[in-house]
GROMACS .gro file of C-alpha atoms in nm:
model
  231
    1MET     CA    1   8.849   8.332  -2.778
    2GLY     CA    2   8.779   8.688  -2.669
    3LYS     CA    3   8.834   8.847  -3.013
    4SER     CA    4   8.566   8.962  -3.254
    5LEU     CA    5   8.563   8.812  -3.602
    6LYS     CA    6   8.652   9.142  -3.764
    7ASN     CA    7   8.987   9.129  -3.588
    8ILE     CA    8   9.060   8.774  -3.706
    9VAL     CA    9   9.158   8.720  -4.066
   10THR     CA   10   9.283   8.364  -4.056
   11PRO     CA   11   9.134   8.120  -4.307
   12ASP     CA   12   9.036   7.882  -4.026
   13ALA     CA   13   8.834   8.151  -3.851
   14MET     CA   14   8.654   8.258  -4.168
   15SER     CA   15   8.586   7.899  -4.266
   16LYS     CA   16   8.436   7.833  -3.925
   17ALA     CA   17   8.218   8.143  -3.944
   18TYR     CA   18   8.106   8.125  -4.307
   19GLY     CA   19   8.185   7.774  -4.432
   20ALA     CA   20   8.468   7.641  -4.644
   21ASP     CA   21   8.288   7.699  -4.974
   22THR     CA   22   8.216   8.062  -4.898
   23LEU     CA   23   8.582   8.111  -4.807
   24ARG     CA   24   8.694   7.947  -5.132
   25VAL     CA   25   8.461   8.161  -5.345
   26TYR     CA   26   8.571   8.473  -5.158
   27GLU     CA   27   8.940   8.399  -5.208
   28MET     CA   28   8.895   8.311  -5.575
   29SER     CA   29   8.690   8.630  -5.631
   30MET     CA   30   8.952   8.864  -5.491
   31GLY     CA   31   9.135   8.899  -5.821
   32PRO     CA   32   9.384   8.725  -6.048
   33LEU     CA   33   9.560   8.441  -5.868
   34ASP     CA   34   9.905   8.582  -5.938
   35LEU     CA   35   9.834   8.913  -5.764
   36SER     CA   36   9.843   8.984  -5.392
   37ARG     CA   37   9.532   9.144  -5.246
   38PRO     CA   38   9.453   9.261  -4.892
   39TRP     CA   39   9.183   9.072  -4.706
   40ASP     CA   40   8.855   9.245  -4.637
   41THR     CA   41   8.645   9.024  -4.414
   42ARG     CA   42   8.337   9.235  -4.482
   43ALA     CA   43   8.349   9.143  -4.852
   44VAL     CA   44   8.302   8.773  -4.775
   45VAL     CA   45   7.930   8.843  -4.733
   46GLY     CA   46   7.896   8.882  -5.110
   47SER     CA   47   8.028   8.530  -5.166
   48GLN     CA   48   7.795   8.399  -4.897
   49ARG     CA   49   7.492   8.561  -5.062
   50PHE     CA   50   7.587   8.412  -5.398
   51LEU     CA   51   7.585   8.059  -5.256
   52GLN     CA   52   7.268   8.122  -5.056
   53ARG     CA   53   7.088   8.235  -5.372
   54LEU     CA   54   7.216   7.931  -5.558
   55TRP     CA   55   7.076   7.710  -5.280
   56ARG     CA   56   6.737   7.884  -5.296
   57ASN     CA   57   6.730   7.850  -5.675
   58VAL     CA   58   6.728   7.473  -5.628
   59LEU     CA   59   6.556   7.413  -5.295
   60ASP     CA   60   6.276   7.555  -5.084
   61GLU     CA   61   6.455   7.697  -4.782
   62GLY     CA   62   6.172   7.602  -4.549
   63THR     CA   63   6.092   7.249  -4.661
   64GLY     CA   64   6.411   7.144  -4.837
   65GLU     CA   65   6.208   7.030  -5.136
   66VAL     CA   66   6.351   7.064  -5.487
   67THR     CA   67   6.171   7.349  -5.665
   68VAL     CA   68   6.325   7.332  -6.013
   69VAL     CA   69   6.098   7.256  -6.308
   70ASP     CA   70   6.150   7.036  -6.612
   71THR     CA   71   5.979   7.275  -6.853
   72PRO     CA   72   6.211   7.426  -7.116
   73ALA     CA   73   6.382   7.755  -7.042
   74ASP     CA   74   6.290   8.066  -7.238
   75GLN     CA   75   6.517   8.175  -7.521
   76GLU     CA   76   6.675   8.462  -7.325
   77THR     CA   77   6.772   8.226  -7.043
   78ARG     CA   78   6.908   7.965  -7.285
   79ARG     CA   79   7.120   8.230  -7.454
   80LEU     CA   80   7.256   8.352  -7.121
   81LEU     CA   81   7.340   7.994  -7.021
   82ALA     CA   82   7.525   7.936  -7.349
   83ARG     CA   83   7.727   8.255  -7.311
   84THR     CA   84   7.805   8.169  -6.950
   85VAL     CA   85   7.925   7.818  -7.037
   86ASP     CA   86   8.139   7.955  -7.319
   87GLU     CA   87   8.292   8.235  -7.111
   88VAL     CA   88   8.339   8.036  -6.789
   89THR     CA   89   8.513   7.757  -6.980
   90THR     CA   90   8.758   8.010  -7.123
   91GLU     CA   91   8.813   8.182  -6.789
   92TYR     CA   92   8.879   7.855  -6.604
   93GLU     CA   93   9.118   7.738  -6.876
   94HIS     CA   94   9.320   8.058  -6.837
   95MET     CA   95   9.303   8.051  -6.456
   96ARG     CA   96   9.096   8.369  -6.444
   97VAL     CA   97   8.876   8.226  -6.172
   98ASN     CA   98   8.760   8.564  -6.042
   99THR     CA   99   8.601   8.658  -6.375
  100ALA     CA  100   8.452   8.309  -6.409
  101ILE     CA  101   8.279   8.359  -6.074
  102ALA     CA  102   8.149   8.697  -6.190
  103ARG     CA  103   7.985   8.527  -6.491
  104LEU     CA  104   7.831   8.262  -6.266
  105ILE     CA  105   7.686   8.528  -6.038
  106VAL     CA  106   7.516   8.696  -6.337
  107LEU     CA  107   7.349   8.370  -6.441
  108ASN     CA  108   7.253   8.286  -6.083
  109ASN     CA  109   7.095   8.629  -6.033
  110HIS     CA  110   6.901   8.587  -6.357
  111LEU     CA  111   6.754   8.259  -6.233
  112THR     CA  112   6.658   8.426  -5.904
  113GLY     CA  113   6.431   8.660  -6.100
  114LEU     CA  114   6.241   8.381  -6.278
  115SER     CA  115   5.906   8.250  -6.156
  116ALA     CA  116   6.042   7.894  -6.185
  117VAL     CA  117   6.401   7.775  -6.230
  118PRO     CA  118   6.451   7.534  -6.524
  119ARG     CA  119   6.648   7.219  -6.449
  120GLU     CA  120   6.821   7.243  -6.788
  121VAL     CA  121   6.988   7.566  -6.673
  122VAL     CA  122   7.049   7.519  -6.302
  123GLU     CA  123   7.221   7.180  -6.340
  124PRO     CA  124   7.494   7.319  -6.569
  125LEU     CA  125   7.525   7.611  -6.326
  126VAL     CA  126   7.585   7.373  -6.034
  127LEU     CA  127   7.850   7.190  -6.238
  128MET     CA  128   8.025   7.517  -6.321
  129VAL     CA  129   8.018   7.624  -5.957
  130SER     CA  130   8.170   7.297  -5.834
  131PRO     CA  131   8.537   7.391  -5.894
  132VAL     CA  132   8.507   7.684  -5.651
  133ALA     CA  133   8.235   7.554  -5.415
  134PRO     CA  134   8.260   7.174  -5.428
  135HIS     CA  135   8.069   7.093  -5.109
  136ILE     CA  136   7.750   7.288  -5.178
  137ALA     CA  137   7.762   7.187  -5.546
  138GLU     CA  138   7.785   6.818  -5.456
  139GLU     CA  139   7.499   6.852  -5.207
  140LEU     CA  140   7.277   7.027  -5.463
  141TRP     CA  141   7.367   6.770  -5.728
  142GLN     CA  142   7.253   6.489  -5.500
  143ARG     CA  143   6.935   6.678  -5.408
  144LEU     CA  144   6.861   6.717  -5.779
  145GLY     CA  145   6.831   6.340  -5.797
  146HIS     CA  146   7.171   6.224  -5.919
  147GLU     CA  147   7.317   5.914  -5.758
  148GLU     CA  148   7.665   5.954  -5.907
  149SER     CA  149   7.897   6.227  -5.783
  150LEU     CA  150   7.919   6.536  -6.003
  151SER     CA  151   8.294   6.473  -6.017
  152ARG     CA  152   8.206   6.204  -6.274
  153GLU     CA  153   8.008   6.448  -6.487
  154PRO     CA  154   8.166   6.622  -6.787
  155PHE     CA  155   8.192   6.998  -6.773
  156PRO     CA  156   7.901   7.170  -6.952
  157VAL     CA  157   7.939   7.250  -7.321
  158VAL     CA  158   7.738   7.469  -7.557
  159SER     CA  159   7.520   7.220  -7.741
  160ASP     CA  160   7.373   7.478  -7.980
  161PRO     CA  161   7.635   7.730  -8.105
  162SER     CA  162   7.362   7.945  -8.260
  163LEU     CA  163   7.272   8.053  -7.906
  164LEU     CA  164   7.603   8.241  -7.895
  165VAL     CA  165   7.504   8.455  -8.192
  166ASP     CA  166   7.323   8.775  -8.098
  167ASP     CA  167   6.988   8.839  -8.265
  168THR     CA  168   7.051   9.214  -8.274
  169VAL     CA  169   7.342   9.451  -8.312
  170THR     CA  170   7.388   9.822  -8.251
  171ALA     CA  171   7.393  10.020  -8.574
  172ILE     CA  172   7.572  10.354  -8.567
  173VAL     CA  173   7.412  10.642  -8.756
  174GLN     CA  174   7.664  10.911  -8.852
  175VAL     CA  175   7.648  11.245  -9.025
  176ASN     CA  176   7.968  11.318  -9.209
  177GLY     CA  177   8.145  11.070  -8.982
  178LYS     CA  178   8.007  11.210  -8.653
  179VAL     CA  179   7.780  10.981  -8.448
  180ARG     CA  180   7.427  11.116  -8.424
  181ALA     CA  181   7.219  10.811  -8.326
  182ARG     CA  182   7.228  10.441  -8.245
  183LEU     CA  183   6.978  10.174  -8.343
  184GLU     CA  184   6.922   9.820  -8.220
  185VAL     CA  185   6.854   9.622  -8.536
  186PRO     CA  186   6.837   9.255  -8.640
  187THR     CA  187   7.168   9.111  -8.751
  188ASP     CA  188   7.014   9.013  -9.086
  189ILE     CA  189   6.859   9.352  -9.163
  190ASP     CA  190   6.896   9.451  -9.528
  191GLU     CA  191   7.047   9.779  -9.643
  192GLY     CA  192   6.715   9.928  -9.749
  193ASP     CA  193   6.546   9.875  -9.413
  194LEU     CA  194   6.851  10.001  -9.224
  195ARG     CA  195   6.864  10.313  -9.442
  196GLU     CA  196   6.494  10.380  -9.379
  197GLN     CA  197   6.525  10.339  -9.003
  198ALA     CA  198   6.834  10.558  -8.985
  199LEU     CA  199   6.671  10.840  -9.180
  200ALA     CA  200   6.365  10.818  -8.955
  201THR     CA  201   6.561  10.886  -8.635
  202GLU     CA  202   6.485  11.217  -8.466
  203PRO     CA  203   6.840  11.363  -8.495
  204ILE     CA  204   6.853  11.292  -8.869
  205GLN     CA  205   6.500  11.421  -8.927
  206ARG     CA  206   6.590  11.741  -8.743
  207LEU     CA  207   6.907  11.780  -8.947
  208LEU     CA  208   6.746  11.718  -9.287
  209GLN     CA  209   6.430  11.923  -9.220
  210GLY     CA  210   6.239  11.741  -9.492
  211ARG     CA  211   6.519  11.759  -9.751
  212GLU     CA  212   6.676  11.460  -9.921
  213PRO     CA  213   7.029  11.373  -9.812
  214LEU     CA  214   7.307  11.422 -10.062
  215LYS     CA  215   7.428  11.066 -10.003
  216VAL     CA  216   7.355  10.776  -9.766
  217ILE     CA  217   7.623  10.512  -9.725
  218VAL     CA  218   7.492  10.192  -9.567
  219ARG     CA  219   7.703   9.907  -9.433
  220ALA     CA  220   7.440   9.674  -9.291
  221PRO     CA  221   7.395   9.590  -9.014
  222ARG     CA  222   7.634   9.820  -8.827
  223LEU     CA  223   7.677  10.154  -8.998
  224VAL     CA  224   7.487  10.428  -9.178
  225ASN     CA  225   7.666  10.747  -9.281
  226VAL     CA  226   7.445  11.034  -9.396
  227VAL     CA  227   7.580  11.321  -9.603
  228PRO     CA  228   7.333  11.612  -9.570
  229PRO     CA  229   7.250  11.844  -9.859
  230ARG     CA  230   7.458  12.156  -9.896
  231ASP     CA  231   7.294  12.472  -9.771
   0.00000   0.00000   0.00000
């Protein structure tokens, strides 16, 4: 053809160079569907890497063997999956495909960092990817041992809503309404424990200098307001 790829921005050329699924993910990632965005052929590499990592999370690149394990996922991974399913469902329903893809990338990258990828997490991920990368998703679904097409599978749902509830929250420690410290505390922390932790923080200790506060207002688990003694 005589032209380098960087000078060609037609969908056919990009599909030929990178694959149809990569092109679809790239286009859907560019931004809201109702906005016009300029093409940047260099940015398509990010979409390609996402799909390559997804492939490697399921299969050994050298042998083609499935590498996922049937052992249960750890709690952190299960929580991330639940949040991803919840958020991606909402984003797809509102046609915010670009932000749905961003959530999928976060989950995919998390799996890349694990010593073994749990089947219970990667299969829902493949199903969530299928609307934007149907060919690779279908191939991975078959490689995972399913005889029926994934098009016959229901979209993932959060089976345990408690996984969407954070175990900890950030508590703000104020002095006369001005933020002095932040604490990560359990969501079910009682007022006494939160008060004790807040008063033990270095900024509050430095302010009180061993004196008792005039008043401590506690709104567990998110707020402690300390009124220091008058000089």
